[in-house]
Amino acid sequence: MKIEIGAYEAKTRLPELLRQVKAGKRFTITNRGQAVADLVPSENPEPSDPRAAIGKFQAFMRANPVRGRANIRALIREGRE
């Protein structure tokens, strides 16, 4: 069930609202009586494991090795263009 809350009240009570959203509650934020946003729990509340991310990155690097000599300055210039 969504609870309607005005934008000003949402701003002043944001930390409390976030705790409630983390617990599963949903809020509809209104501005002058018009619904403008929904404050709902994240679909992915669990932070990712850094070790898993490193493992995926290492697997990517093994599957896509750098060939030849890389000119770091040229790569940086290319990235800035």
mmCIF file of N, CA and C in Angstrom:
data_model
loop_
_atom_site.group_PDB
_atom_site.id
_atom_site.type_symbol
_atom_site.label_atom_id
_atom_site.label_comp_id
_atom_site.label_asym_id
_atom_site.label_seq_id
_atom_site.Cartn_x
_atom_site.Cartn_y
_atom_site.Cartn_z
ATOM 1 N N MET A 1 0.843 -1.180 0.000
ATOM 2 C CA MET A 1 0.000 0.000 0.000
ATOM 3 C C MET A 1 0.890 1.245 0.000
ATOM 4 N N LYS A 2 0.621 2.160 -0.904
ATOM 5 C CA LYS A 2 1.387 3.403 -0.973
ATOM 6 C C LYS A 2 0.729 4.458 -0.093
ATOM 7 N N ILE A 3 1.556 5.243 0.527
ATOM 8 C CA ILE A 3 1.094 6.336 1.373
ATOM 9 C C ILE A 3 1.458 7.628 0.666
ATOM 10 N N GLU A 4 0.509 8.569 0.565
ATOM 11 C CA GLU A 4 0.791 9.856 -0.074
ATOM 12 C C GLU A 4 1.407 10.806 0.940
ATOM 13 N N ILE A 5 2.413 11.541 0.474
ATOM 14 C CA ILE A 5 3.089 12.506 1.329
ATOM 15 C C ILE A 5 3.476 13.706 0.469
ATOM 16 N N GLY A 6 3.295 14.895 0.999
ATOM 17 C CA GLY A 6 3.639 16.109 0.264
ATOM 18 C C GLY A 6 5.142 16.266 0.103
ATOM 19 N N ALA A 7 5.556 16.994 -0.925
ATOM 20 C CA ALA A 7 6.976 17.166 -1.229
ATOM 21 C C ALA A 7 7.726 17.822 -0.067
ATOM 22 N N TYR A 8 7.147 18.851 0.537
ATOM 23 C CA TYR A 8 7.824 19.529 1.644
ATOM 24 C C TYR A 8 8.007 18.585 2.822
ATOM 25 N N GLU A 9 6.954 17.854 3.159
ATOM 26 C CA GLU A 9 7.043 16.907 4.275
ATOM 27 C C GLU A 9 8.057 15.806 3.962
ATOM 28 N N ALA A 10 8.076 15.340 2.714
ATOM 29 C CA ALA A 10 9.040 14.307 2.320
ATOM 30 C C ALA A 10 10.464 14.824 2.496
ATOM 31 N N LYS A 11 10.681 16.092 2.125
ATOM 32 C CA LYS A 11 12.015 16.682 2.253
ATOM 33 C C LYS A 11 12.439 16.751 3.714
ATOM 34 N N THR A 12 11.536 17.160 4.573
ATOM 35 C CA THR A 12 11.897 17.333 5.978
ATOM 36 C C THR A 12 12.009 16.007 6.721
ATOM 37 N N ARG A 13 11.353 14.966 6.214
ATOM 38 C CA ARG A 13 11.369 13.661 6.892
ATOM 39 C C ARG A 13 12.132 12.597 6.109
ATOM 40 N N LEU A 14 12.991 12.994 5.178
ATOM 41 C CA LEU A 14 13.637 12.037 4.278
ATOM 42 C C LEU A 14 14.364 10.893 4.991
ATOM 43 N N PRO A 15 15.197 11.151 6.004
ATOM 44 C CA PRO A 15 15.877 10.015 6.647
ATOM 45 C C PRO A 15 14.895 8.983 7.210
ATOM 46 N N GLU A 16 13.832 9.462 7.837
ATOM 47 C CA GLU A 16 12.813 8.556 8.383
ATOM 48 C C GLU A 16 12.114 7.791 7.260
ATOM 49 N N LEU A 17 11.779 8.487 6.175
ATOM 50 C CA LEU A 17 11.120 7.827 5.044
ATOM 51 C C LEU A 17 12.017 6.752 4.447
ATOM 52 N N LEU A 18 13.308 7.037 4.323
ATOM 53 C CA LEU A 18 14.229 6.051 3.761
ATOM 54 C C LEU A 18 14.312 4.805 4.631
ATOM 55 N N ARG A 19 14.285 4.981 5.942
ATOM 56 C CA ARG A 19 14.278 3.808 6.834
ATOM 57 C C ARG A 19 13.018 2.981 6.604
ATOM 58 N N GLN A 20 11.882 3.661 6.445
ATOM 59 C CA GLN A 20 10.627 2.949 6.225
ATOM 60 C C GLN A 20 10.613 2.259 4.860
ATOM 61 N N VAL A 21 11.164 2.907 3.851
ATOM 62 C CA VAL A 21 11.239 2.298 2.519
ATOM 63 C C VAL A 21 12.130 1.066 2.573
ATOM 64 N N LYS A 22 13.224 1.163 3.295
ATOM 65 C CA LYS A 22 14.117 0.008 3.443
ATOM 66 C C LYS A 22 13.376 -1.160 4.084
ATOM 67 N N ALA A 23 12.416 -0.848 4.955
ATOM 68 C CA ALA A 23 11.616 -1.885 5.612
ATOM 69 C C ALA A 23 10.475 -2.383 4.728
ATOM 70 N N GLY A 24 10.303 -1.785 3.534
ATOM 71 C CA GLY A 24 9.300 -2.288 2.601
ATOM 72 C C GLY A 24 8.130 -1.371 2.311
ATOM 73 N N LYS A 25 8.027 -0.235 3.004
ATOM 74 C CA LYS A 25 6.912 0.677 2.735
ATOM 75 C C LYS A 25 7.127 1.428 1.432
ATOM 76 N N ARG A 26 6.033 1.901 0.846
ATOM 77 C CA ARG A 26 6.067 2.661 -0.406
ATOM 78 C C ARG A 26 5.341 3.982 -0.195
ATOM 79 N N PHE A 27 5.883 5.036 -0.784
ATOM 80 C CA PHE A 27 5.294 6.363 -0.658
ATOM 81 C C PHE A 27 5.111 6.981 -2.035
ATOM 82 N N THR A 28 4.024 7.732 -2.187
ATOM 83 C CA THR A 28 3.825 8.555 -3.374
ATOM 84 C C THR A 28 4.017 9.995 -2.932
ATOM 85 N N ILE A 29 4.951 10.679 -3.569
ATOM 86 C CA ILE A 29 5.231 12.072 -3.224
ATOM 87 C C ILE A 29 4.386 12.955 -4.127
ATOM 88 N N THR A 30 3.690 13.903 -3.500
ATOM 89 C CA THR A 30 2.802 14.786 -4.250
ATOM 90 C C THR A 30 3.300 16.223 -4.193
ATOM 91 N N ASN A 31 2.907 16.982 -5.211
ATOM 92 C CA ASN A 31 3.190 18.411 -5.258
ATOM 93 C C ASN A 31 1.877 19.096 -5.595
ATOM 94 N N ARG A 32 1.354 19.831 -4.633
ATOM 95 C CA ARG A 32 0.050 20.493 -4.784
ATOM 96 C C ARG A 32 -1.050 19.497 -5.134
ATOM 97 N N GLY A 33 -0.986 18.333 -4.488
ATOM 98 C CA GLY A 33 -2.025 17.328 -4.670
ATOM 99 C C GLY A 33 -1.829 16.406 -5.864
ATOM 100 N N GLN A 34 -0.860 16.705 -6.707
ATOM 101 C CA GLN A 34 -0.594 15.872 -7.889
ATOM 102 C C GLN A 34 0.550 14.902 -7.574
ATOM 103 N N ALA A 35 0.357 13.627 -7.865
ATOM 104 C CA ALA A 35 1.423 12.646 -7.675
ATOM 105 C C ALA A 35 2.558 12.945 -8.651
ATOM 106 N N VAL A 36 3.779 13.053 -8.132
ATOM 107 C CA VAL A 36 4.926 13.360 -8.992
ATOM 108 C C VAL A 36 6.021 12.301 -8.927
ATOM 109 N N ALA A 37 6.050 11.499 -7.865
ATOM 110 C CA ALA A 37 7.112 10.494 -7.750
ATOM 111 C C ALA A 37 6.692 9.402 -6.778
ATOM 112 N N ASP A 38 7.280 8.245 -6.959
ATOM 113 C CA ASP A 38 7.083 7.139 -6.030
ATOM 114 C C ASP A 38 8.409 6.837 -5.353
ATOM 115 N N LEU A 39 8.371 6.678 -4.058
ATOM 116 C CA LEU A 39 9.540 6.302 -3.278
ATOM 117 C C LEU A 39 9.326 4.850 -2.887
ATOM 118 N N VAL A 40 10.073 3.954 -3.519
ATOM 119 C CA VAL A 40 9.860 2.513 -3.344
ATOM 120 C C VAL A 40 11.191 1.833 -3.041
ATOM 121 N N PRO A 41 11.150 0.635 -2.440
ATOM 122 C CA PRO A 41 12.398 -0.085 -2.179
ATOM 123 C C PRO A 41 13.133 -0.403 -3.474
ATOM 124 N N SER A 42 14.435 -0.397 -3.400
ATOM 125 C CA SER A 42 15.270 -0.736 -4.549
ATOM 126 C C SER A 42 15.064 -2.196 -4.916
ATOM 127 N N GLU A 43 15.159 -2.493 -6.215
ATOM 128 C CA GLU A 43 15.023 -3.876 -6.654
ATOM 129 C C GLU A 43 16.250 -4.691 -6.285
ATOM 130 N N ASN A 44 17.377 -4.036 -6.064
ATOM 131 C CA ASN A 44 18.613 -4.721 -5.721
ATOM 132 C C ASN A 44 19.174 -4.110 -4.440
ATOM 133 N N PRO A 45 18.590 -4.441 -3.278
ATOM 134 C CA PRO A 45 19.018 -3.798 -2.046
ATOM 135 C C PRO A 45 20.375 -4.268 -1.536
ATOM 136 N N GLU A 46 20.835 -5.441 -1.971
ATOM 137 C CA GLU A 46 22.103 -5.971 -1.482
ATOM 138 C C GLU A 46 23.272 -5.371 -2.262
ATOM 139 N N PRO A 47 24.261 -4.843 -1.572
ATOM 140 C CA PRO A 47 25.435 -4.338 -2.292
ATOM 141 C C PRO A 47 26.190 -5.508 -2.922
ATOM 142 N N SER A 48 26.803 -5.246 -4.053
ATOM 143 C CA SER A 48 27.541 -6.317 -4.710
ATOM 144 C C SER A 48 28.842 -6.584 -3.965
ATOM 145 N N ASP A 49 29.300 -7.811 -4.055
ATOM 146 C CA ASP A 49 30.534 -8.224 -3.404
ATOM 147 C C ASP A 49 31.717 -7.730 -4.228
ATOM 148 N N PRO A 50 32.603 -6.916 -3.656
ATOM 149 C CA PRO A 50 33.742 -6.403 -4.426
ATOM 150 C C PRO A 50 34.607 -7.524 -5.001
ATOM 151 N N ARG A 51 34.734 -8.625 -4.273
ATOM 152 C CA ARG A 51 35.553 -9.736 -4.779
ATOM 153 C C ARG A 51 34.949 -10.325 -6.040
ATOM 154 N N ALA A 52 33.614 -10.394 -6.099
ATOM 155 C CA ALA A 52 32.959 -10.912 -7.300
ATOM 156 C C ALA A 52 33.201 -9.975 -8.477
ATOM 157 N N ALA A 53 33.134 -8.666 -8.224
ATOM 158 C CA ALA A 53 33.376 -7.690 -9.291
ATOM 159 C C ALA A 53 34.813 -7.801 -9.796
ATOM 160 N N ILE A 54 35.756 -7.973 -8.887
ATOM 161 C CA ILE A 54 37.159 -8.119 -9.287
ATOM 162 C C ILE A 54 37.340 -9.388 -10.108
ATOM 163 N N GLY A 55 36.687 -10.465 -9.682
ATOM 164 C CA GLY A 55 36.771 -11.716 -10.431
ATOM 165 C C GLY A 55 36.225 -11.575 -11.839
ATOM 166 N N LYS A 56 35.104 -10.880 -11.984
ATOM 167 C CA LYS A 56 34.526 -10.650 -13.315
ATOM 168 C C LYS A 56 35.465 -9.803 -14.174
ATOM 169 N N PHE A 57 36.070 -8.795 -13.555
ATOM 170 C CA PHE A 57 37.000 -7.943 -14.294
ATOM 171 C C PHE A 57 38.216 -8.741 -14.749
ATOM 172 N N GLN A 58 38.754 -9.569 -13.862
ATOM 173 C CA GLN A 58 39.914 -10.384 -14.226
ATOM 174 C C GLN A 58 39.565 -11.359 -15.349
ATOM 175 N N ALA A 59 38.380 -11.959 -15.304
ATOM 176 C CA ALA A 59 37.950 -12.867 -16.371
ATOM 177 C C ALA A 59 37.837 -12.108 -17.688
ATOM 178 N N PHE A 60 37.311 -10.882 -17.639
ATOM 179 C CA PHE A 60 37.210 -10.058 -18.842
ATOM 180 C C PHE A 60 38.597 -9.770 -19.415
ATOM 181 N N MET A 61 39.536 -9.424 -18.542
ATOM 182 C CA MET A 61 40.891 -9.112 -19.003
ATOM 183 C C MET A 61 41.568 -10.338 -19.618
ATOM 184 N N ARG A 62 41.327 -11.522 -19.047
ATOM 185 C CA ARG A 62 41.906 -12.739 -19.627
ATOM 186 C C ARG A 62 41.303 -13.024 -20.996
ATOM 187 N N ALA A 63 40.008 -12.763 -21.147
ATOM 188 C CA ALA A 63 39.325 -13.021 -22.419
ATOM 189 C C ALA A 63 39.641 -11.955 -23.468
ATOM 190 N N ASN A 64 40.093 -10.782 -23.036
ATOM 191 C CA ASN A 64 40.373 -9.670 -23.950
ATOM 192 C C ASN A 64 41.751 -9.087 -23.668
ATOM 193 N N PRO A 65 42.811 -9.838 -23.953
ATOM 194 C CA PRO A 65 44.151 -9.331 -23.633
ATOM 195 C C PRO A 65 44.526 -8.145 -24.514
ATOM 196 N N VAL A 66 45.372 -7.292 -23.971
ATOM 197 C CA VAL A 66 45.883 -6.145 -24.722
ATOM 198 C C VAL A 66 46.942 -6.671 -25.683
ATOM 199 N N ARG A 67 46.802 -6.340 -26.934
ATOM 200 C CA ARG A 67 47.740 -6.821 -27.950
ATOM 201 C C ARG A 67 48.702 -5.689 -28.322
ATOM 202 N N GLY A 68 49.966 -6.012 -28.405
ATOM 203 C CA GLY A 68 50.953 -5.006 -28.775
ATOM 204 C C GLY A 68 51.242 -4.064 -27.627
ATOM 205 N N ARG A 69 51.963 -3.019 -27.946
ATOM 206 C CA ARG A 69 52.303 -2.029 -26.931
ATOM 207 C C ARG A 69 51.266 -0.915 -26.960
ATOM 208 N N ALA A 70 50.747 -0.613 -25.831
ATOM 209 C CA ALA A 70 49.752 0.448 -25.736
ATOM 210 C C ALA A 70 50.448 1.763 -25.405
ATOM 211 N N ASN A 71 50.096 2.818 -26.127
ATOM 212 C CA ASN A 71 50.604 4.148 -25.843
ATOM 213 C C ASN A 71 49.574 4.819 -24.937
ATOM 214 N N ILE A 72 49.876 4.843 -23.661
ATOM 215 C CA ILE A 72 48.930 5.343 -22.667
ATOM 216 C C ILE A 72 48.511 6.776 -22.965
ATOM 217 N N ARG A 73 49.440 7.632 -23.327
ATOM 218 C CA ARG A 73 49.094 9.033 -23.598
ATOM 219 C C ARG A 73 48.131 9.141 -24.772
ATOM 220 N N ALA A 74 48.341 8.342 -25.812
ATOM 221 C CA ALA A 74 47.438 8.366 -26.970
ATOM 222 C C ALA A 74 46.054 7.876 -26.573
ATOM 223 N N LEU A 75 45.998 6.846 -25.720
ATOM 224 C CA LEU A 75 44.700 6.340 -25.264
ATOM 225 C C LEU A 75 43.961 7.392 -24.437
ATOM 226 N N ILE A 76 44.695 8.099 -23.593
ATOM 227 C CA ILE A 76 44.079 9.152 -22.779
ATOM 228 C C ILE A 76 43.550 10.260 -23.684
ATOM 229 N N ARG A 77 44.359 10.688 -24.680
ATOM 230 C CA ARG A 77 43.909 11.720 -25.615
ATOM 231 C C ARG A 77 42.652 11.265 -26.353
ATOM 232 N N GLU A 78 42.657 10.007 -26.782
ATOM 233 C CA GLU A 78 41.501 9.468 -27.508
ATOM 234 C C GLU A 78 40.253 9.478 -26.633
ATOM 235 N N GLY A 79 40.425 9.146 -25.359
ATOM 236 C CA GLY A 79 39.292 9.134 -24.437
ATOM 237 C C GLY A 79 38.735 10.515 -24.161
ATOM 238 N N ARG A 80 39.561 11.536 -24.315
ATOM 239 C CA ARG A 80 39.121 12.907 -24.043
ATOM 240 C C ARG A 80 38.463 13.558 -25.247
ATOM 241 N N GLU A 81 38.623 12.957 -26.416
ATOM 242 C CA GLU A 81 38.047 13.556 -27.634
ATOM 243 C C GLU A 81 36.594 13.216 -27.783
#
